[in-house]
Tab-separated table of C-alpha atoms in Angstrom:
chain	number	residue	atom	x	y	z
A	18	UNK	CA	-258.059	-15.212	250.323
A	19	UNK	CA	-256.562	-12.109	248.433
A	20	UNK	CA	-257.410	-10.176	251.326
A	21	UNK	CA	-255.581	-12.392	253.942
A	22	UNK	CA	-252.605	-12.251	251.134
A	23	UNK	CA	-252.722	-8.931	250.822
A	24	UNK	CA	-252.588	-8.037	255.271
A	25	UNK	CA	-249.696	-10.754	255.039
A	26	UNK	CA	-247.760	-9.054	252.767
A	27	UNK	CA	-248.190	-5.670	253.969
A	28	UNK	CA	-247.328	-6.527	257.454
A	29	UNK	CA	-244.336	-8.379	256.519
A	30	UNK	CA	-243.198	-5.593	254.234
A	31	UNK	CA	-243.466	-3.338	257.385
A	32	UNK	CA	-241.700	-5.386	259.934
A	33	UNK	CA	-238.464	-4.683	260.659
A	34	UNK	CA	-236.028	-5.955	257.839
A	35	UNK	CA	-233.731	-8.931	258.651
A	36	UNK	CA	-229.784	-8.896	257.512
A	37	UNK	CA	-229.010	-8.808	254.207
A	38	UNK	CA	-225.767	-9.501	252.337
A	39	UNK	CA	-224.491	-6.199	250.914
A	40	UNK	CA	-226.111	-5.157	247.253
A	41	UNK	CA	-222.953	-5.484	245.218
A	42	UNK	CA	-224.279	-3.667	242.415
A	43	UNK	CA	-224.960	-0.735	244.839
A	44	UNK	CA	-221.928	-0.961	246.537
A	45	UNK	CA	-220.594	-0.650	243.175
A	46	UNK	CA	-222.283	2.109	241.863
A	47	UNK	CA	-221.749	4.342	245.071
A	48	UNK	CA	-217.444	3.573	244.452
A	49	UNK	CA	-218.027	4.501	241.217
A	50	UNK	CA	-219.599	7.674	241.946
A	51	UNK	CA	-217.085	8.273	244.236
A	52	UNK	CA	-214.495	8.385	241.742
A	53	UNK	CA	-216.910	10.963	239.427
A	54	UNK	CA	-216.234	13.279	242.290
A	55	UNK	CA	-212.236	12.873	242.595
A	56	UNK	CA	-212.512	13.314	238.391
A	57	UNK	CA	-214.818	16.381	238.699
A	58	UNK	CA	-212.612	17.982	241.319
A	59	UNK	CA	-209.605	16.990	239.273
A	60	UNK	CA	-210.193	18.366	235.949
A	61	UNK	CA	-212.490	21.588	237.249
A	62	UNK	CA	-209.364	24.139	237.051
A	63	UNK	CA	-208.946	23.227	233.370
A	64	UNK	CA	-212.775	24.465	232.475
A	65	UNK	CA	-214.563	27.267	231.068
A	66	UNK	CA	-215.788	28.561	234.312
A	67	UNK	CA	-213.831	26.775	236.356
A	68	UNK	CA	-210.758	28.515	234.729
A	69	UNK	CA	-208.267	28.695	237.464
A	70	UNK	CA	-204.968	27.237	235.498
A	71	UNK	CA	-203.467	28.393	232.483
A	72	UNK	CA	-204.110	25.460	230.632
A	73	UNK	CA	-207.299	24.770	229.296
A	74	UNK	CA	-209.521	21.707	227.183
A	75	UNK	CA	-212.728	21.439	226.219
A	76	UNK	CA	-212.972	17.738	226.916
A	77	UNK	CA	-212.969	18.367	230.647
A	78	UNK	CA	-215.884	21.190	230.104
A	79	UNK	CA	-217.694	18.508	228.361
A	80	UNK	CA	-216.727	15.749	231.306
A	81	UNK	CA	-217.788	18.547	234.177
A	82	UNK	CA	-220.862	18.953	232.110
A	83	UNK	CA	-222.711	16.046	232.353
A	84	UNK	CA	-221.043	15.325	235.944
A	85	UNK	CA	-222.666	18.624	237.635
A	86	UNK	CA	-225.582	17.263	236.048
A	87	UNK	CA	-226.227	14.274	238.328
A	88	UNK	CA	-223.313	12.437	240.397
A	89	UNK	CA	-224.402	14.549	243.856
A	90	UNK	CA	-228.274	13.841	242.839
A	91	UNK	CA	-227.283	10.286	242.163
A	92	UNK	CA	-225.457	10.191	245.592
A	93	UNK	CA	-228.853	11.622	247.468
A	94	UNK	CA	-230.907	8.570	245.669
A	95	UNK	CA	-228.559	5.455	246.560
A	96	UNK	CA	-228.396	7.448	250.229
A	97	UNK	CA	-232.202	7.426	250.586
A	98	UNK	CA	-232.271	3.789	250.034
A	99	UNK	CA	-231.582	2.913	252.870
A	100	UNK	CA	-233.984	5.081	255.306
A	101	UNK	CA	-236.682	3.112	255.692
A	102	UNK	CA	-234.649	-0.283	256.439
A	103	UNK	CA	-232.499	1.288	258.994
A	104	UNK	CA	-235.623	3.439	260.893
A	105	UNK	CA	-237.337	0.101	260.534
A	106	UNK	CA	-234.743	-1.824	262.448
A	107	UNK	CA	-233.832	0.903	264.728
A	108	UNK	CA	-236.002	3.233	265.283
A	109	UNK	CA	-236.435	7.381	264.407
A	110	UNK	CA	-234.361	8.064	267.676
A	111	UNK	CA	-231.552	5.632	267.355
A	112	UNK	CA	-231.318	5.780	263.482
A	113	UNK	CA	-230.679	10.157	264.156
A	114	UNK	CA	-227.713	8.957	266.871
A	115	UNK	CA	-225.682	6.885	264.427
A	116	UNK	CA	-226.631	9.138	261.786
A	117	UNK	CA	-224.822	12.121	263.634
A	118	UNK	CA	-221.705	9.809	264.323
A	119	UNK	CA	-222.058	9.119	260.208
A	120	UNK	CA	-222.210	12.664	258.712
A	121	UNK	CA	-222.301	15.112	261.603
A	122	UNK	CA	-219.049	14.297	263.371
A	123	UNK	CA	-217.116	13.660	259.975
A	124	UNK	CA	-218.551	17.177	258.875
A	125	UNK	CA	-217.554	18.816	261.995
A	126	UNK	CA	-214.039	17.750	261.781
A	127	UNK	CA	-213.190	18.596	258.190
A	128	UNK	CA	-215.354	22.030	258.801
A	129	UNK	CA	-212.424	22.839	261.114
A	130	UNK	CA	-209.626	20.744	259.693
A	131	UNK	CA	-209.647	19.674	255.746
A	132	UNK	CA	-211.297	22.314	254.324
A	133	UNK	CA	-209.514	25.514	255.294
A	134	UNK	CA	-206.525	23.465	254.744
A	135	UNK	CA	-207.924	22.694	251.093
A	136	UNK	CA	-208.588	26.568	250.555
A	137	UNK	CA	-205.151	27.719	252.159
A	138	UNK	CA	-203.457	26.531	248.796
A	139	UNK	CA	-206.237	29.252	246.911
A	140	UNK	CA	-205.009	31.724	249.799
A	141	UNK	CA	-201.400	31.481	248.799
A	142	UNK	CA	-201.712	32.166	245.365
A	143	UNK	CA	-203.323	36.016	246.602
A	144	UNK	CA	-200.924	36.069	249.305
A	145	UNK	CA	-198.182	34.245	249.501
A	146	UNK	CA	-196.464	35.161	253.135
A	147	UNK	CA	-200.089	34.068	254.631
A	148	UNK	CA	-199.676	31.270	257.752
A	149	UNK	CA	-201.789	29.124	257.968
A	150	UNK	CA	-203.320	29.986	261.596
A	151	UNK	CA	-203.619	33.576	259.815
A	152	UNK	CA	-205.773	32.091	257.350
A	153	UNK	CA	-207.724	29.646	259.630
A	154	UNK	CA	-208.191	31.790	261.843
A	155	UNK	CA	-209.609	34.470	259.831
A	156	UNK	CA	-211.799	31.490	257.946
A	157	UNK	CA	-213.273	30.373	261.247
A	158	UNK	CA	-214.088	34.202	262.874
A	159	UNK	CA	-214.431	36.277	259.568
A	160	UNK	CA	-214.959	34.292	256.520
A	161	UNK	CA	-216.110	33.511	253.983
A	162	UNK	CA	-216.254	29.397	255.136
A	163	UNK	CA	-216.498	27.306	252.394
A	164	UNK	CA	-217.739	24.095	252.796
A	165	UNK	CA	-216.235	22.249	249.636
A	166	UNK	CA	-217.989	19.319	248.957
A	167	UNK	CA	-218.659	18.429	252.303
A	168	UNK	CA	-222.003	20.408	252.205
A	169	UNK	CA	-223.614	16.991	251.390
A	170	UNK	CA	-223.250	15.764	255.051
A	171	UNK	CA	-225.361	18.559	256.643
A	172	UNK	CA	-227.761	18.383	253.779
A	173	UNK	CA	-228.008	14.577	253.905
A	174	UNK	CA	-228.303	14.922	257.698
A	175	UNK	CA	-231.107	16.852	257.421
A	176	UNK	CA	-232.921	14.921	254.986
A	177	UNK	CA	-232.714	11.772	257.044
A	178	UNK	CA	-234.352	14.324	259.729
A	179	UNK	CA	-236.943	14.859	258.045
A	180	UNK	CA	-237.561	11.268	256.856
A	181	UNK	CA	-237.140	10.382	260.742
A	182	UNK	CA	-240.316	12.578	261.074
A	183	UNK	CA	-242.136	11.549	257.767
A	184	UNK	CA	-241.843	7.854	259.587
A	185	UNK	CA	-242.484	9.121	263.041
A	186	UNK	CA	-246.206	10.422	261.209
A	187	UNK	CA	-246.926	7.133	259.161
A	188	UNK	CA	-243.977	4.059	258.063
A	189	UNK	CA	-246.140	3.711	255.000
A	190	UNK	CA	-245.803	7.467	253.819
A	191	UNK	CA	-243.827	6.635	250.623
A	192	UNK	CA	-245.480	3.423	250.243
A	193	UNK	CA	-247.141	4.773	246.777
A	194	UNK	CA	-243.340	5.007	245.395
A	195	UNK	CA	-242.221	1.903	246.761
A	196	UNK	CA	-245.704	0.402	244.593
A	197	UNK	CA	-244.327	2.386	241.432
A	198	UNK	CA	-240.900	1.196	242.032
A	199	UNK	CA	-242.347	-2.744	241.759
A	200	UNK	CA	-244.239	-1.647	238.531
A	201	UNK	CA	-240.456	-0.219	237.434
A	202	UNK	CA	-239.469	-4.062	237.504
A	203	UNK	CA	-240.965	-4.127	234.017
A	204	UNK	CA	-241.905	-0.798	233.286
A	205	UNK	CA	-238.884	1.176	234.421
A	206	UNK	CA	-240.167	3.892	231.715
A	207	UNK	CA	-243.213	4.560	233.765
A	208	UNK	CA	-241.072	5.201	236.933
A	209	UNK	CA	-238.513	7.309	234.679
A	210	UNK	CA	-241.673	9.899	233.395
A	211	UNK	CA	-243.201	10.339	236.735
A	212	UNK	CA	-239.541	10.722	238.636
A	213	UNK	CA	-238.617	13.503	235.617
A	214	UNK	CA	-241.986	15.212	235.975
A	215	UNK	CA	-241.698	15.664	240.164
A	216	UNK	CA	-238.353	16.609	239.774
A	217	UNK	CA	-238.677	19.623	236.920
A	218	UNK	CA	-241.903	20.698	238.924
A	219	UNK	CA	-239.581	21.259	241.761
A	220	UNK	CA	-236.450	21.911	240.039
A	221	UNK	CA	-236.999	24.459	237.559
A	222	UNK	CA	-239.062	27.218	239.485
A	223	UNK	CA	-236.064	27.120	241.769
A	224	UNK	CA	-233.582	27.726	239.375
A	225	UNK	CA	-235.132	30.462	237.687
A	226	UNK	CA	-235.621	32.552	240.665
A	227	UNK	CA	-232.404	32.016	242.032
A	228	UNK	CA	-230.824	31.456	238.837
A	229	UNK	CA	-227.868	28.447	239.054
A	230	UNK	CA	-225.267	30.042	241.117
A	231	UNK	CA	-226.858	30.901	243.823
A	232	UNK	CA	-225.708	29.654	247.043
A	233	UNK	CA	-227.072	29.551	250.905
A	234	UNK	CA	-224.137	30.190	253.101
A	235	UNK	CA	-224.262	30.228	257.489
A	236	UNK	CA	-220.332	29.782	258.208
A	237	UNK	CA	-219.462	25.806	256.767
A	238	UNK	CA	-223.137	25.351	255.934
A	239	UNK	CA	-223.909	26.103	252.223
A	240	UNK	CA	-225.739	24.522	249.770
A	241	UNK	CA	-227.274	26.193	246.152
A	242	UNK	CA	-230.636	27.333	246.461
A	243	UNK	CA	-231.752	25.917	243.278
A	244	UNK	CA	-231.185	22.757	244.055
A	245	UNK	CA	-232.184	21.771	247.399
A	246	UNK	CA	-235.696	20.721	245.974
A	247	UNK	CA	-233.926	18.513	243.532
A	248	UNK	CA	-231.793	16.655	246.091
A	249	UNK	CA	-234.937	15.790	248.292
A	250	UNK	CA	-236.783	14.654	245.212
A	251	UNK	CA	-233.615	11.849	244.709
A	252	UNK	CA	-233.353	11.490	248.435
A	253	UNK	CA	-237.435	10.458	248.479
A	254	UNK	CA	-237.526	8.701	245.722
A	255	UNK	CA	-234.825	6.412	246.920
A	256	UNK	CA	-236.656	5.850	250.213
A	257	UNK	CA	-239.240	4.934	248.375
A	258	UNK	CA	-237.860	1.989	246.837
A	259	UNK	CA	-236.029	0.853	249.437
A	260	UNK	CA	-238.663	1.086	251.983
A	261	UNK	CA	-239.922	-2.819	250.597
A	262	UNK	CA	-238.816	-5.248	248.206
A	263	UNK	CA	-235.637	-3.428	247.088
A	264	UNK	CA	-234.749	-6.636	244.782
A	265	UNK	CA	-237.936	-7.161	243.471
A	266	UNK	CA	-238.892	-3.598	241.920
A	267	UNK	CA	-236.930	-1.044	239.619
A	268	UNK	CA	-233.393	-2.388	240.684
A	269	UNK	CA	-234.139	-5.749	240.424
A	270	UNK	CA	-231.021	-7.648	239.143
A	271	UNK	CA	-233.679	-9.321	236.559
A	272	UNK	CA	-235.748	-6.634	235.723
A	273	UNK	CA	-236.128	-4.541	232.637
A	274	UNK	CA	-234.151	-1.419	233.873
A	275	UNK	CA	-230.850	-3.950	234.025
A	276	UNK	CA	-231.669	-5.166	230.328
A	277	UNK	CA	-231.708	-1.550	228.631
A	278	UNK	CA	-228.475	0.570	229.547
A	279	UNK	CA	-227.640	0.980	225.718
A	280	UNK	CA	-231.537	2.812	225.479
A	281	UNK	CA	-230.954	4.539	228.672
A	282	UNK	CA	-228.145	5.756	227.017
A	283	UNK	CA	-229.713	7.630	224.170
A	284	UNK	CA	-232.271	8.615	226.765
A	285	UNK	CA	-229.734	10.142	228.285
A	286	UNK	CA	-227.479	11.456	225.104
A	287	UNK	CA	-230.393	13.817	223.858
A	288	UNK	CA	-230.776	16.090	226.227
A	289	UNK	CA	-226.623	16.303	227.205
A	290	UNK	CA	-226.233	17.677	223.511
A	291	UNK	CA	-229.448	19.895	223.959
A	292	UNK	CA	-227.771	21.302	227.062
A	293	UNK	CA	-224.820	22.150	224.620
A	294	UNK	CA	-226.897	24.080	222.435
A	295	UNK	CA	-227.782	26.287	225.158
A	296	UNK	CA	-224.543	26.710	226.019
A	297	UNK	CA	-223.580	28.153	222.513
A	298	UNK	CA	-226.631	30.149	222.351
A	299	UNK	CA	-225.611	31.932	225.677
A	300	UNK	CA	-222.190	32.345	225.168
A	301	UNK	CA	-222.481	33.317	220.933
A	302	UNK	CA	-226.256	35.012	220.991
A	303	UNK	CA	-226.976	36.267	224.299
A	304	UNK	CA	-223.876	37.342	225.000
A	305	UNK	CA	-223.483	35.258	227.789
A	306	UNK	CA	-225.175	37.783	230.533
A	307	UNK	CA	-225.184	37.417	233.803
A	308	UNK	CA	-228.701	37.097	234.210
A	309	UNK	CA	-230.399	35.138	231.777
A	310	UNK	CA	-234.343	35.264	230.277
A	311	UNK	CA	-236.745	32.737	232.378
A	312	UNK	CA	-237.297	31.081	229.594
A	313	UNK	CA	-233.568	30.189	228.830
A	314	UNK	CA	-232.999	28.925	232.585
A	315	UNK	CA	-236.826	27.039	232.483
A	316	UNK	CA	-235.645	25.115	229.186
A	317	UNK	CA	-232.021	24.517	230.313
A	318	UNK	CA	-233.520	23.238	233.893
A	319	UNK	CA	-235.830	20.762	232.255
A	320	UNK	CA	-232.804	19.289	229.924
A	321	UNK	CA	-230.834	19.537	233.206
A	322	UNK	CA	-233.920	17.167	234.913
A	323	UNK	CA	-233.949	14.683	231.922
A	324	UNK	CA	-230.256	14.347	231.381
A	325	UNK	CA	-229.862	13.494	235.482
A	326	UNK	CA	-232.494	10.928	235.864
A	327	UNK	CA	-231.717	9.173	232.382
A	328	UNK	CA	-227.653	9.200	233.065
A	329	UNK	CA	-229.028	7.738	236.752
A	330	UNK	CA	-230.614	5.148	234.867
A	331	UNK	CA	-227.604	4.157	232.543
A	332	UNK	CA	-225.456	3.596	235.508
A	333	UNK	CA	-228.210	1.783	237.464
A	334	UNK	CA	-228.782	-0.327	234.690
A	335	UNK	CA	-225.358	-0.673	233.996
A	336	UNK	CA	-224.232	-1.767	237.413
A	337	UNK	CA	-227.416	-4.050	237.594
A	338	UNK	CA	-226.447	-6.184	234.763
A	339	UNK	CA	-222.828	-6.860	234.751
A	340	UNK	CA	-221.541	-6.099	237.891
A	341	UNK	CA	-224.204	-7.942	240.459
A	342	UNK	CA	-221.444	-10.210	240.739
A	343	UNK	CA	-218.333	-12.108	239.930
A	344	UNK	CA	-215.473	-9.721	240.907
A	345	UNK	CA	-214.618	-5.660	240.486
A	346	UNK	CA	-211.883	-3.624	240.036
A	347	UNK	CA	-214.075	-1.422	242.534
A	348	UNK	CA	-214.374	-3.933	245.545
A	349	UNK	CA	-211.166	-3.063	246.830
A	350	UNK	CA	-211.806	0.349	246.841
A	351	UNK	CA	-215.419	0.079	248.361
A	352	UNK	CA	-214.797	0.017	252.263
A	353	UNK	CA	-212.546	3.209	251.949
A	354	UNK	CA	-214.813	4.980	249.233
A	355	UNK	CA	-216.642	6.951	252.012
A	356	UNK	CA	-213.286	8.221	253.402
A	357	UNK	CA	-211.904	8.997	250.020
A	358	UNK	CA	-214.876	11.528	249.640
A	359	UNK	CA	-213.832	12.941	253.008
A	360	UNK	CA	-210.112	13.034	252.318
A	361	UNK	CA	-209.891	13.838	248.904
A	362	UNK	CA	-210.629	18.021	248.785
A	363	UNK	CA	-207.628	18.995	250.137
A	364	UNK	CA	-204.772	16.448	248.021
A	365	UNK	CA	-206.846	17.509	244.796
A	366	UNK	CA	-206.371	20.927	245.567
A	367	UNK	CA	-202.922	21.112	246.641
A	368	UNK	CA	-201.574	18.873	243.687
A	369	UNK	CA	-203.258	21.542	241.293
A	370	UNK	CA	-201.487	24.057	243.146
A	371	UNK	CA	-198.298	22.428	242.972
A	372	UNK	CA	-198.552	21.911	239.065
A	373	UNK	CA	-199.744	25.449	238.534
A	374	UNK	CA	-196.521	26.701	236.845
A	375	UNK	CA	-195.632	23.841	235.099
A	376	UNK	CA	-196.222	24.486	231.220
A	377	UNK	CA	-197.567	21.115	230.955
A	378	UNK	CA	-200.939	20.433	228.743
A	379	UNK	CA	-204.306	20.435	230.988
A	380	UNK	CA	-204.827	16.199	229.649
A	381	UNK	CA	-201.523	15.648	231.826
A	382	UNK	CA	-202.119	17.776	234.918
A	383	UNK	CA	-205.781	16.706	234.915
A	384	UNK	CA	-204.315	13.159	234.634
A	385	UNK	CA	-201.517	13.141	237.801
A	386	UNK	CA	-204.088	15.060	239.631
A	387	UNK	CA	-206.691	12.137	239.344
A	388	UNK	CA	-204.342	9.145	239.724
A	389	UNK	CA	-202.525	11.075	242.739
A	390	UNK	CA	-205.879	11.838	244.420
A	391	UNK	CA	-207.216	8.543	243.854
A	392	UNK	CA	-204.369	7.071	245.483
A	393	UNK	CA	-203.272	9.543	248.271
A	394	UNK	CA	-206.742	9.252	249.475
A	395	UNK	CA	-207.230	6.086	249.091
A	396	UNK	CA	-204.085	5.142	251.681
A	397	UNK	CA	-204.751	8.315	253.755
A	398	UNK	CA	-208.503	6.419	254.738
A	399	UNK	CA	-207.134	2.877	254.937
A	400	UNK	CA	-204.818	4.601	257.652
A	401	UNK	CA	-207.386	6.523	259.265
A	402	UNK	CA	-209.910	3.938	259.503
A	403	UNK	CA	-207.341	1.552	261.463
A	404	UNK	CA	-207.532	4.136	264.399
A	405	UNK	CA	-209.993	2.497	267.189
A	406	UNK	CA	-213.512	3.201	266.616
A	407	UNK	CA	-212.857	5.110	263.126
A	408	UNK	CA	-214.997	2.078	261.453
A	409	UNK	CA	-218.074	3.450	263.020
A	410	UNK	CA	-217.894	6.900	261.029
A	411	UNK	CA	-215.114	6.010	258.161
């Protein structure tokens, strides 16, 4: 009999995945993460590093911190979760099509459009008689081509590539992390140590060749070198428990993970401050070099590691527990989040440029940078997606 039970349930985890309602915890957690990225790219010019205004706090090094740390990770993970349903229901071939329409057209288009328009406003401040065909045109032949923070389409598109070809080989590939994923339903901490440990194995040796700045760039495809191994581990792992029983494992709306975010918390606390201490030992010790020791850039990379997957798990848990249902602030916003990702680079950078000479403190300009961007894009995506057929890719 446990034999029969066990065939049933394997082929009915395999088959292909009726209609769901939409996860509104998810949905929630990917709008919220959406808005970490209009605040990172809001408050970046008033940073350390990212020192490009006058005006300067160390609350927004502190917020850019811990938001490097994870939100693009986190975005890979809730992104993976889906794989397995959607090459279940439609097959490697199909699932590639309407992934191209998703992320390859939408990265095409601001490759050519947003982006150098974003960049034009950094262009002005070095030479202020530039056109703007002048500058695009020299962006498109000559270069450099940044990508902004559209680099996550081509990277995601790839990943789902590769998944496409991981299914294509076996569907039950990642089945031992979907199995670890229904143990996470009341041992999230087991899932938490063996996530941590893949992800410093492949993180760290990456960053300490390449150190953290390093960056691939072909024209608008770029991406830091250090981290590609990092995104895939997120990326697989979320496959992995989405490929079955996505309600019944880690995220379960019942299960331990959603009863601990104040834990999670402290999980995560410990090694943000450790990070810190790094920080100060670079900048007051070492001298803050340009290269650093191994062993500085190993240690930092596995506080890096822990901080990302325990802040993941705050949120998760977080979203899990009080906002599965009942109403959010963030529904309204979560049809047009995707857009706002799209749309946002080039308002956040032109309302910094705009406020440049303004002898306001960096809390205000961060502040009417966020709201702005938050709503500018907001409206700019609930007026793009009304265009026929913009549903399909906005």
């Amino acid at each position: 009999m446990s034999s029969i039970s066990h065939t049933m349930a394997t082929a009915e985890a395999h088959a292909a995945p009726k209609a769901k309602a939409r996860n509104a915890a998810l949905d929630r957690t990917r709008t919220f993460l959406t808005l970490v990225v209009l605040l990172h790219h809001s408050v970046i010019p008033y940073t350390y590093f990212g020192h490009t205004d006058p005006k300067y706090s160390i609350v927004f090094d502190m917020i850019v911190l811990a938001t490097d740390s994870f939100f693009m990770a986190m975005f890979f993970f809730l992104s993976g979760l889906f794989v397995w349903p959607g090459l279940s229901r439609k097959g490697p071939v199909q699932y590639l099509l309407d992934r191209l329409v998703r992320l390859g057209l939408p990265f095409v288009i601001c490759a050519f459009t947003l982006i150098p328009l974003a960049y034009y406003s950094f262009a002005l401040r070095q030479t202020p008689d530039l056109s703007f065909s002048e500058f695009w045109w020299k962006t498109i032949t000559v270069g450099p081509w940044p990508s902004g923070p559209i680099w996550f389409l081509w990277i995601l598109l790839a990943f789902d590539l590769v998944a496409s070809a991981a299914y294509l080989l076996s569907p039950k590939i990642i089945d031992p992390i979907n199995r670890l994923s229904l143990q996470g339903r009341e041992r999230p901490t087991l899932f938490f140590v063996v996530m941590l440990a893949v992800t410093a194995v492949l993180y760290i040796p990456g960053r300490v060749h390449f150190g953290p700045g390093s960056w691939f760039e072909f024209g608008p495809f770029s991406v830091q070198h250090g981290r590609v191994l990092l995104y895939a581990t997120y990326f697989f792992f979320g496959a992995g428990i989405g490929a079955m029983y996505l309600d019944r494992g880690l995220l379960a709306a019942d299960g331990r993970l959603a009863k601990s975010s104040w834990g999670w918390a402290v999980v995560a606390l410990v090694p943000y401050c450790l990070m810190w201490v790094l920080i100060y030992i670079k900048r007051e010790i070492l001298g803050n070099p340009v290269r650093l020791p191994d062993w500085y850039e190993a240690t930092y990379g596995l506080f890096f590691a822990s901080f990302s997957v325990a802040i993941m798990f705050v949120i998760l848990a977080y979203f899990l527990r009080f906002k599965q249902s009942g109403w959010s602030i963030l529904d309204p916003m979560q049809p047009d989040a995707y857009g706002m990702f799209l749309v946002h680079y080039p308002i956040v950078l032109w309302l910094q440029y705009w406020m440049f000479d303004f002898n306001w403190p960096a809390i205000v300009k961060a502040a009417i940078a966020f709201v702005l961007t938050v709503l500018l894009s907001w409206a700019a995506t609930a007026g793009l997606r009304k265009i026929p057929g913009a549903n399909h890719v906005l």
